[in-house]
Amino acid sequence: MFSRIRSWAALLAGACMLVVMAVSPATSHADNPIVQTIYTADPAPLVYNNTVYLYTGHDEDGSTYFTMNEWRVYSSADMVNWTDHGAPLSWKTFSWATGDAWASQAIYRNGKFYWYVTVTSKALNRPAIGVAVSTSPTGPFTDALGKPLASTSWGDIDPTVFIDTDGQAYLYWGNPNLWYVKLNQDMISYQGSPVQVPLTTAGFGTRTGNPDRATLYEEGPWFYKRNGLYYLVFAAGGIPEYIAYSTSPNPTGPWTYRGVIMPTQGGSFTNHPGVIDFNGSSYLFYHNGKLPGGGGYARSVAVEKFTYNADGSFPTINMTTAGPPSIAPLNPYAVVQAETMAWSVGVETEASSEGGMNVANIENGDYIKVKGVSFGSGAASFDARVASATSGGTIELRLDGPTGTLVGSCAVQGTGGWQTWTTKTCPVSGATGTHDLYLRFTGGSGFLLNINWWRFNGSGTATATPVPPTATRTPTPALPSATPAGPTATRTATPAAPTATPAGPTSTPVASAGCQVTYVLNQWGTGFTAEVTVKNTSASAISGWSLAWAFGGNQQVTNAWNATVAQTGASVTASNMGYNASIPAGGSASFGFQGSYSGTNSVPASFSLNGTACSIAQ
Ligand code: FUB
């Protein structure tokens, strides 16, 4: 891998330098594709605890087919800087598999993360669906069953999983056929036999020129519910693929084909979608062949922010190199893992002897870009956890470009080994306000140093730019099915879309050591939805919860999801479902509800969790 990364990185570094010098130091490098250190494919985002965890495949360098041996995990809280968590799962985890770590998706339920994967079964000599489990979103994961979870015929690939508001979980998968099962509560078994979805042209569009495949459905399904409507987003085609979708008022169809989301673009003949809502916005993940050396077997995951049309349909989304905007500044006064990057040139990552990952194989001219770093009134010094088996090098701290303003320079000496770590502290001057930070590495030839983490120190605290209210969706919550949005243009009962800017919490925070509530209010006419996240800020896990509040005006809850919401007069109580009853210390649970109102509708003034007052996130 080194030679490939080295050669394109060197070219890219040169090219980027020219662009920066020719345009302006403030010109940001593209942030799509998300990962530059390896080729990644088949994105599967999961929102958990105000963070997006991104599960991907890994196209091996030099592949001439889908040569994929492991899955990778990345995470981001701001949608621009992504932290590399390495490869916590490989096809080798499944003793019954012979290879092919193809497309996957992970989901959270009852304190565990279930990762549904495609691997080739030794016994069947064809792909099958396996499931791994962990108590952490970043693993380690183990095989939950010791055998395939589902197997029907050739083409058992690309699992997608969703837990409905009534707690029923569904697993869809397949190419060329589309299958589903209703998973049991344990998430590792299912009721009955796999059901084959009728691939009708009404449901999945009309394909021409291929007598074996009448519809546009190709592979890579992504199943979820939004506002009472079930969506199946999928790779459509044939080859080269594009991204299209179908909808249904029911989780198992019948489906109605709704059209193209993302036309064929990007230099990879597959594209594999994943869709989430995070922090009040919607995002489409996909892969393309846009990294240097990229193509159909050297793919890279990218993401676009988008807004659903008012009727719930998708807009046309095109691939960009800019990617989505940041949703919150990065605090440099807390430890930042060095493998947290918006963009990088030349570097790679590896497992660190200190746990997690570190950045490695750093050569002269390589750099890491960290976007939207909030230095506040100023940093005085910089700490870096470094190691070097050679004579080291220098970490230049630059603002807004790899040759931008130099605010610090940190000479790192040899430490006696690539995993022999020491903390180096260097002075910093002129780092104030919010900037893109570039860690640029200079020195002699060969590898210079490794870096595990860094942080700034000083009197300046990160600018108190408030993080917007977060609607954690695990899985994506949806409006109640009692008022389904119809799948066709004849829909009449669709609630009006929430106002573009949801009304944020307005109440004064109430101090509490036990819980914090984020209440995101979307309202229109006489209707409203509220998305509520309850965080357990105590040191102990909560098993079973009940959140109480009082409405101030004339509000009436009509439907709820991910909780049972009961109202008596102005008093309201939301109680957990079976599957989200437990909230670990530091963890959270999210639920939502729909209602009607007259007069004023505002965020309730106070909440109590199991009788304890909660603070309210601003
Ligand atoms: O990554 C291998 C295969 O390529 C996936 O299973 C398909 O969805 C396509 O992306």
XYZ file of C-alpha atoms and ligand atoms in Angstrom:
628
model
C 0.000 0.000 0.000
C 2.814 2.361 0.811
C 4.029 2.768 -2.730
C 0.579 3.633 -4.068
C -0.205 6.081 -1.293
C 3.250 7.600 -1.529
C 3.133 8.141 -5.254
C -0.300 9.721 -5.493
C 0.195 11.615 -2.268
C 3.354 13.178 -3.571
C 1.601 14.165 -6.791
C -1.399 15.459 -4.917
C 0.738 17.358 -2.425
C 2.471 19.081 -5.294
C -0.784 19.811 -7.068
C -2.469 21.108 -3.919
C 0.472 23.330 -3.116
C 0.225 24.884 -6.567
C -3.487 25.453 -6.154
C -3.017 27.035 -2.764
C -0.297 29.335 -3.961
C -2.153 30.258 -7.101
C -5.533 30.856 -5.505
C -5.284 31.906 -1.868
C -4.216 30.429 1.425
C -7.845 30.459 2.487
C -8.833 28.081 -0.338
C -10.024 24.950 1.419
C -9.105 21.593 0.083
C -11.967 19.387 -0.861
C -13.378 17.284 1.939
C -14.896 14.624 -0.308
C -13.988 11.810 -0.391
C -14.061 11.556 3.404
C -11.088 9.200 3.772
C -7.801 9.756 1.955
C -5.547 7.266 3.759
C -7.064 4.165 2.137
C -9.787 3.311 -0.392
C -13.184 2.855 1.285
C -16.497 1.583 -0.115
C -20.092 0.708 0.756
C -20.798 3.403 3.384
C -23.177 2.632 6.241
C -23.671 5.596 8.591
C -25.138 5.161 12.077
C -26.134 8.009 14.387
C -25.408 7.248 18.027
C -24.824 9.598 20.959
C -24.628 12.796 18.895
C -21.981 11.223 16.666
C -22.087 9.725 13.182
C -20.326 6.375 13.043
C -19.437 5.478 9.483
C -18.942 1.785 8.709
C -17.211 1.094 5.408
C -15.585 -1.626 3.391
C -11.947 -1.342 2.354
C -10.874 -1.808 -1.260
C -7.364 -3.230 -1.162
C -4.757 -1.411 -3.218
C -4.218 -2.777 -6.692
C -7.519 -4.682 -6.755
C -8.836 -5.927 -10.067
C -12.070 -7.094 -8.443
C -13.869 -6.362 -5.168
C -10.885 -7.504 -3.105
C -11.996 -6.586 0.391
C -10.706 -8.170 3.601
C -11.953 -5.974 6.441
C -14.435 -3.309 7.431
C -13.444 0.066 8.856
C -15.095 2.530 11.260
C -14.849 6.328 11.238
C -16.711 8.847 13.365
C -17.560 12.526 13.274
C -19.531 14.905 15.463
C -19.246 17.823 13.019
C -19.604 16.139 9.590
C -16.252 17.521 8.376
C -13.545 16.035 10.623
C -13.548 12.221 10.721
C -11.721 10.080 13.275
C -10.291 6.766 12.090
C -11.127 3.866 14.420
C -9.322 1.263 12.359
C -10.629 -2.151 11.326
C -12.560 -3.790 14.182
C -14.003 -6.503 11.926
C -12.643 -8.732 9.188
C -14.046 -11.656 7.214
C -11.642 -13.734 9.312
C -13.829 -12.958 12.354
C -16.334 -15.366 10.772
C -14.796 -18.841 11.020
C -17.246 -20.107 8.392
C -16.205 -17.518 5.775
C -13.524 -17.632 3.106
C -13.291 -13.945 2.265
C -15.024 -10.981 0.641
C -15.794 -8.360 3.288
C -18.420 -6.706 1.116
C -21.209 -4.310 1.993
C -22.557 -4.053 5.545
C -24.656 -1.997 7.963
C -24.591 -1.643 11.768
C -27.377 -0.718 14.164
C -27.762 -0.167 17.914
C -30.216 -2.036 20.104
C -30.394 -2.626 23.857
C -26.804 -1.742 24.635
C -25.291 -3.639 21.708
C -24.209 -2.858 18.177
C -25.161 -5.413 15.535
C -23.143 -5.306 12.331
C -24.724 -7.161 9.406
C -22.187 -8.062 6.730
C -21.680 -9.822 3.442
C -19.028 -12.559 3.367
C -18.485 -15.642 1.225
C -19.500 -18.837 2.997
C -17.002 -21.697 2.897
C -19.740 -24.334 2.886
C -21.990 -22.644 0.352
C -19.224 -21.210 -1.823
C -21.332 -18.093 -2.308
C -22.088 -14.913 -0.376
C -24.163 -15.084 2.788
C -25.249 -12.609 5.440
C -23.416 -12.734 8.774
C -23.871 -10.692 11.939
C -21.254 -9.464 14.398
C -21.889 -7.900 17.788
C -20.157 -5.499 20.154
C -20.976 -3.307 23.131
C -19.135 -0.406 21.493
C -19.778 1.226 18.103
C -16.056 0.925 17.380
C -15.754 -2.691 18.476
C -14.126 -5.058 18.929
C -16.816 -7.133 17.209
C -17.288 -10.884 17.446
C -19.316 -13.269 15.298
C -22.735 -13.366 16.996
C -23.777 -16.743 15.579
C -20.858 -18.809 14.314
C -22.828 -19.390 11.096
C -24.654 -17.319 8.475
C -27.706 -15.411 9.663
C -29.421 -15.605 6.297
C -28.805 -17.463 3.102
C -31.160 -17.992 0.172
C -29.357 -18.276 -3.147
C -26.614 -16.642 -5.134
C -26.706 -12.912 -4.473
C -27.111 -12.738 -0.697
C -25.202 -9.464 -0.386
C -25.671 -5.911 0.890
C -27.728 -6.176 4.108
C -29.611 -3.115 5.371
C -31.272 -3.042 8.784
C -33.906 -0.820 10.392
C -35.835 -0.927 13.675
C -39.342 0.402 13.234
C -41.138 2.591 15.734
C -43.063 -0.421 17.049
C -39.767 -2.180 17.783
C -39.948 -4.600 14.830
C -36.582 -4.856 13.084
C -36.247 -5.600 9.370
C -33.286 -6.845 7.372
C -33.376 -6.366 3.590
C -30.640 -7.494 1.175
C -29.821 -8.917 -2.223
C -28.679 -8.680 -5.829
C -30.320 -9.503 -8.237
C -33.228 -10.465 -5.972
C -34.441 -8.441 -3.031
C -35.189 -10.274 0.209
C -36.280 -9.359 3.704
C -36.787 -10.986 7.084
C -38.386 -9.712 10.258
C -35.633 -9.937 12.843
C -36.462 -11.049 16.344
C -35.784 -8.801 19.331
C -32.394 -10.493 19.783
C -31.385 -9.132 16.339
C -29.590 -12.393 15.499
C -32.553 -14.577 14.541
C -35.741 -14.054 12.545
C -39.292 -15.183 12.105
C -40.156 -17.650 9.329
C -38.246 -17.771 6.066
C -36.760 -14.968 3.996
C -39.424 -13.290 1.851
C -38.616 -12.411 -1.752
C -39.874 -8.945 -2.689
C -41.715 -8.885 -6.032
C -39.553 -6.687 -8.246
C -42.337 -5.074 -10.255
C -41.735 -2.184 -12.615
C -44.273 -0.131 -10.655
C -42.230 -0.750 -7.563
C -38.721 -0.386 -8.901
C -38.875 1.260 -12.330
C -38.410 -0.196 -15.778
C -35.075 -1.410 -17.067
C -34.646 -1.865 -20.782
C -32.235 -4.051 -22.677
C -31.826 -6.789 -20.079
C -34.402 -9.564 -20.336
C -33.118 -11.040 -17.046
C -33.729 -7.888 -15.045
C -36.982 -6.068 -15.663
C -36.506 -3.352 -13.034
C -33.935 -0.759 -12.083
C -33.187 -2.416 -8.731
C -29.581 -3.541 -8.797
C -28.200 -3.838 -5.236
C -27.152 -1.896 -2.156
C -30.582 -1.295 -0.557
C -30.866 1.212 2.308
C -34.116 0.877 4.258
C -35.585 3.420 6.694
C -38.719 5.322 7.623
C -39.325 9.052 7.591
C -42.565 10.841 8.411
C -44.495 7.594 8.305
C -43.207 6.696 4.844
C -40.842 3.774 4.258
C -37.922 4.402 1.911
C -35.804 1.913 0.014
C -32.881 3.778 -1.515
C -30.801 1.563 -3.781
C -28.092 1.315 -6.404
C -29.989 1.313 -9.709
C -28.922 0.423 -13.163
C -27.470 -1.742 -14.589
C -23.876 -0.775 -14.771
C -22.743 1.955 -14.287
C -25.087 2.439 -11.385
C -26.900 5.490 -10.135
C -28.876 5.988 -6.923
C -32.676 5.769 -7.009
C -35.463 5.047 -4.527
C -38.861 3.573 -3.912
C -41.308 4.235 -1.100
C -44.120 2.378 0.595
C -46.676 3.099 3.304
C -45.739 -0.292 4.784
C -42.388 -1.750 5.833
C -42.801 -4.714 3.505
C -44.296 -2.953 0.501
C -45.911 -2.758 -1.966
C -43.278 -0.328 -3.238
C -43.657 2.596 -5.616
C -40.693 3.687 -7.704
C -39.959 7.372 -7.009
C -37.036 8.181 -9.321
C -33.356 9.030 -9.435
C -31.587 10.635 -6.478
C -28.010 10.794 -7.735
C -27.247 10.311 -11.429
C -24.299 8.203 -12.568
C -21.203 10.190 -11.647
C -17.832 9.842 -10.027
C -15.825 7.244 -11.909
C -16.943 4.116 -10.073
C -19.497 1.781 -11.646
C -21.044 1.080 -8.233
C -22.182 3.713 -5.740
C -23.920 2.078 -2.703
C -26.080 4.617 -0.787
C -26.587 5.270 2.935
C -28.973 7.941 4.273
C -29.261 9.505 7.745
C -30.697 12.477 9.552
C -28.247 14.034 11.974
C -28.460 17.218 13.992
C -31.533 18.367 12.110
C -30.106 17.841 8.601
C -30.193 14.990 6.095
C -27.148 13.364 4.517
C -26.575 10.966 1.608
C -23.436 8.821 1.744
C -22.174 7.007 -1.361
C -18.885 5.995 -2.911
C -17.067 7.071 -6.043
C -13.673 6.663 -7.687
C -12.443 10.170 -7.022
C -9.201 9.635 -5.115
C -6.087 9.487 -7.277
C -5.773 5.939 -8.594
C -9.475 5.457 -7.895
C -12.038 3.577 -9.966
C -14.461 0.677 -9.831
C -12.277 -1.393 -7.516
C -10.577 1.511 -5.726
C -13.527 3.408 -4.348
C -13.899 6.179 -1.788
C -16.786 7.126 0.465
C -18.224 10.626 0.215
C -21.210 12.498 1.679
C -23.621 15.260 0.650
C -26.031 17.259 2.766
C -29.513 17.588 1.293
C -33.039 18.709 2.141
C -36.059 16.551 1.386
C -38.734 18.232 -0.679
C -41.839 19.251 1.286
C -43.695 16.165 0.043
C -40.955 13.853 1.323
C -39.425 13.224 -2.084
C -35.689 13.433 -2.675
C -34.130 16.322 -4.556
C -31.545 15.481 -7.212
C -28.207 15.280 -5.421
C -24.932 15.662 -7.268
C -21.496 14.601 -6.072
C -19.356 17.454 -4.793
C -15.770 17.749 -3.656
C -16.690 20.243 -0.923
C -19.002 17.948 1.034
C -21.256 19.267 3.793
C -20.546 22.277 6.007
C -19.375 21.866 9.584
C -22.111 21.750 12.192
C -19.881 22.713 15.137
C -16.366 24.065 15.679
C -13.650 21.734 16.914
C -12.259 22.390 20.390
C -8.420 22.254 20.242
C -8.079 22.551 24.028
C -9.233 18.992 24.543
C -7.136 16.050 23.338
C -7.704 15.533 19.603
C -6.758 12.180 18.138
C -4.245 12.822 15.349
C -6.251 10.494 13.093
C -9.064 13.087 13.152
C -8.922 14.775 9.765
C -10.958 16.699 7.228
C -8.287 15.954 4.655
C -4.781 14.571 4.586
C -1.985 14.183 2.126
C 0.648 11.485 2.290
C -0.036 10.094 5.746
C -1.447 6.743 6.816
C -2.950 5.379 10.029
C -2.156 2.299 12.098
C -3.108 0.730 15.436
C -1.308 2.475 18.296
C 0.366 0.699 21.219
C -1.390 3.287 23.389
C -4.817 2.191 22.131
C -6.845 3.425 19.186
C -4.981 4.588 16.115
C -2.051 6.878 15.360
C -0.917 8.675 12.231
C 2.117 7.018 10.651
C 4.373 6.963 7.615
C 4.756 10.729 7.674
C 7.217 12.163 5.181
C 8.490 15.610 4.332
C 5.655 17.780 2.983
C 2.808 15.570 4.172
C 0.017 17.248 6.094
C -3.253 16.840 7.953
C -6.066 19.385 7.679
C -8.474 19.798 10.608
C -11.408 21.986 9.695
C -13.067 24.724 11.773
C -10.751 24.779 14.805
C -11.912 27.321 17.394
C -8.886 28.854 19.143
C -10.966 31.529 20.862
C -8.835 34.323 22.309
C -5.592 32.503 21.735
C -3.418 29.438 22.309
C -0.039 29.632 24.044
C 1.370 26.170 23.482
C 0.864 22.879 21.641
C 1.266 19.361 23.010
C 1.813 16.423 20.685
C 2.158 12.745 21.557
C 4.897 11.638 19.196
C 7.261 8.769 18.429
C 10.080 8.335 15.950
C 12.489 5.507 15.177
C 14.586 7.894 13.087
C 15.826 11.381 13.907
C 12.342 12.932 13.810
C 11.138 16.024 11.989
C 9.150 19.181 12.538
C 5.414 19.682 12.974
C 4.496 23.067 11.519
C 1.198 24.502 12.766
C -0.343 26.567 9.994
C -3.691 28.284 9.543
C -6.018 27.999 6.535
C -3.608 26.252 4.193
C -0.525 24.025 4.173
C 1.562 27.133 3.501
C -0.688 29.464 5.515
C 0.267 31.530 8.569
C 2.768 29.697 10.765
C 1.644 29.857 14.413
C 3.992 27.263 15.841
C 6.814 24.948 14.935
C 7.504 21.829 16.930
C 10.791 19.968 16.464
C 10.441 16.276 17.287
C 13.568 14.191 17.979
C 13.960 10.439 17.704
C 12.368 8.497 20.590
C 13.928 5.135 19.825
C 10.906 3.506 18.189
C 7.782 4.097 16.137
C 5.673 3.179 19.170
C 7.947 4.734 21.820
C 5.795 7.661 22.770
C 6.669 10.966 24.390
C 4.749 14.211 24.791
C 6.373 17.231 23.170
C 5.300 20.786 24.085
C 6.038 23.793 21.861
C 5.120 27.504 22.003
C 2.299 28.879 19.845
C 1.613 32.472 18.870
C -1.096 34.075 16.753
C -3.660 31.255 16.870
C -6.913 33.067 17.646
C -10.453 32.787 16.282
C -11.632 29.916 14.121
C -9.443 28.512 11.345
C -8.689 25.381 9.414
C -5.580 23.989 11.126
C -2.868 22.323 9.088
C -0.299 20.059 10.747
C 2.422 20.080 8.131
C 5.402 17.806 8.550
C 8.901 18.707 7.379
C 12.283 17.053 7.677
C 14.710 14.856 5.823
C 13.985 11.825 3.682
C 12.096 8.752 4.796
C 9.571 8.494 7.565
C 9.898 11.309 10.101
C 7.632 10.648 13.046
C 4.334 9.213 14.239
C 1.706 11.251 16.074
C -0.957 9.805 18.349
C -2.799 12.902 19.629
C -2.417 16.643 20.034
C -3.954 19.553 21.928
C -3.420 23.281 22.412
C -3.079 24.996 25.773
C -3.523 28.589 26.784
C -5.785 31.209 28.173
C -7.962 31.172 25.080
C -10.876 28.848 25.377
C -12.700 27.591 22.337
C -15.245 30.116 21.074
C -18.574 29.366 22.633
C -20.257 28.786 19.315
C -23.300 26.814 20.372
C -23.710 23.394 18.864
C -27.160 23.382 17.304
C -29.759 21.320 19.096
C -29.157 17.728 18.198
C -31.810 15.272 17.231
C -30.059 11.951 17.741
C -31.709 9.363 15.558
C -30.978 5.754 16.293
C -32.533 4.588 14.116
C -33.985 7.445 12.114
C -37.214 8.310 13.851
C -40.265 8.857 11.810
C -43.594 10.446 12.099
C -46.306 8.082 13.196
C -47.758 5.748 10.669
C -51.231 6.909 11.601
C -50.732 9.800 9.228
C -48.748 8.180 6.449
C -47.400 10.279 3.667
C -48.699 8.726 0.489
C -46.184 7.394 -1.971
C -47.584 9.134 -4.980
C -48.332 12.611 -6.160
C -51.953 12.138 -5.146
C -51.004 12.357 -1.477
C -53.376 14.612 0.414
C -52.825 14.044 4.094
C -49.173 14.991 4.218
C -48.381 17.253 7.124
C -46.718 20.442 6.014
C -42.959 20.335 6.222
C -41.401 21.691 9.369
C -40.283 25.295 9.123
C -36.853 25.564 7.590
C -35.277 26.716 10.814
C -36.561 24.638 13.678
C -37.311 26.659 16.746
C -34.486 25.927 19.145
C -34.799 25.487 22.853
C -35.434 28.786 24.544
C -35.598 27.856 28.198
C -33.039 28.742 30.805
C -30.826 25.752 31.622
C -31.541 24.119 34.954
C -28.525 22.649 36.710
C -28.607 18.906 37.202
C -26.059 16.211 37.764
C -28.390 13.525 36.443
C -29.802 14.306 33.045
C -29.870 16.738 30.163
C -32.683 17.172 27.654
C -32.440 18.406 24.088
C -35.857 19.347 22.735
C -36.021 20.261 19.048
C -39.346 21.775 18.059
C -40.543 21.863 14.449
C -43.892 23.563 13.918
C -46.169 24.600 11.137
C -49.729 25.919 11.044
C -51.412 24.034 13.842
C -49.133 21.004 13.818
C -45.770 20.284 15.355
C -43.213 17.592 15.990
C -40.720 17.484 18.819
C -37.542 15.422 18.781
C -36.248 14.813 22.279
C -32.908 13.425 23.405
C -32.462 12.516 27.058
C -28.858 12.213 28.150
C -27.895 10.346 31.301
C -25.255 12.657 32.814
C -25.012 10.666 36.041
C -22.304 8.108 36.766
C -24.718 5.166 36.745
C -26.732 3.468 34.046
C -30.487 4.017 34.049
C -32.684 1.013 33.530
C -36.199 2.126 32.652
C -36.990 5.802 32.318
C -39.832 8.220 32.370
C -39.463 11.857 31.335
C -42.109 14.291 32.576
C -42.899 17.865 31.624
C -45.822 20.265 31.364
C -46.988 22.064 28.260
C -47.364 25.791 28.652
C -49.987 26.402 25.981
C -52.679 24.461 24.256
C -50.674 21.497 22.914
C -51.988 18.006 22.353
C -49.788 14.974 21.569
C -51.285 12.748 18.899
C -48.587 10.158 18.112
C -45.126 9.226 19.334
C -42.172 7.099 18.284
C -39.361 5.454 20.273
C -41.355 6.149 23.489
C -44.874 5.902 24.855
C -46.136 9.436 25.413
C -49.161 9.951 27.676
C -50.853 13.301 28.290
C -53.287 14.347 31.007
C -54.248 17.991 30.692
C -50.984 19.889 30.434
C -48.923 17.116 32.064
C -47.016 14.784 29.755
C -44.975 11.664 30.437
C -42.740 9.847 27.948
C -41.765 6.309 28.931
C -39.179 4.050 27.332
C -39.913 1.272 24.873
C -38.455 -2.175 25.570
C -35.588 -1.640 23.184
C -34.357 1.696 24.584
C -35.061 1.140 28.276
C -31.442 1.199 29.296
C -29.357 4.394 29.100
C -25.716 3.868 30.061
C -23.853 6.541 32.032
C -23.054 9.268 29.507
C -25.433 7.703 26.980
C -28.725 8.972 25.671
C -32.092 7.901 24.325
C -34.105 9.740 21.716
C -37.779 9.801 20.952
C -40.225 12.046 19.184
C -43.854 12.889 18.915
C -46.314 14.697 16.736
C -49.094 16.949 17.993
C -51.382 19.857 17.321
C -51.444 23.221 19.025
C -53.089 26.587 19.098
C -51.684 29.835 20.400
C -48.079 29.588 21.458
C -45.978 26.472 21.218
C -42.606 26.638 22.904
C -40.060 24.376 24.540
C -41.299 23.246 27.965
C -39.676 25.129 30.833
C -38.580 22.078 32.808
C -38.200 18.316 32.557
C -37.680 15.618 35.119
C -36.283 12.155 34.508
C -37.510 9.527 36.960
C -38.319 12.418 39.288
C -34.966 14.231 38.974
C -34.836 17.678 37.350
C -32.863 17.778 34.091
C -30.875 20.589 32.554
C -31.988 21.727 29.102
C -29.417 21.897 26.321
C -29.357 25.268 24.617
O -18.269 -3.706 -2.361
C -18.659 -4.878 -3.034
C -19.973 -4.671 -3.718
O -19.911 -3.567 -4.596
C -21.094 -4.321 -2.788
O -21.563 -5.433 -2.089
C -22.045 -3.703 -3.740
O -23.066 -2.956 -3.150
C -21.137 -2.853 -4.570
O -20.897 -1.627 -3.945
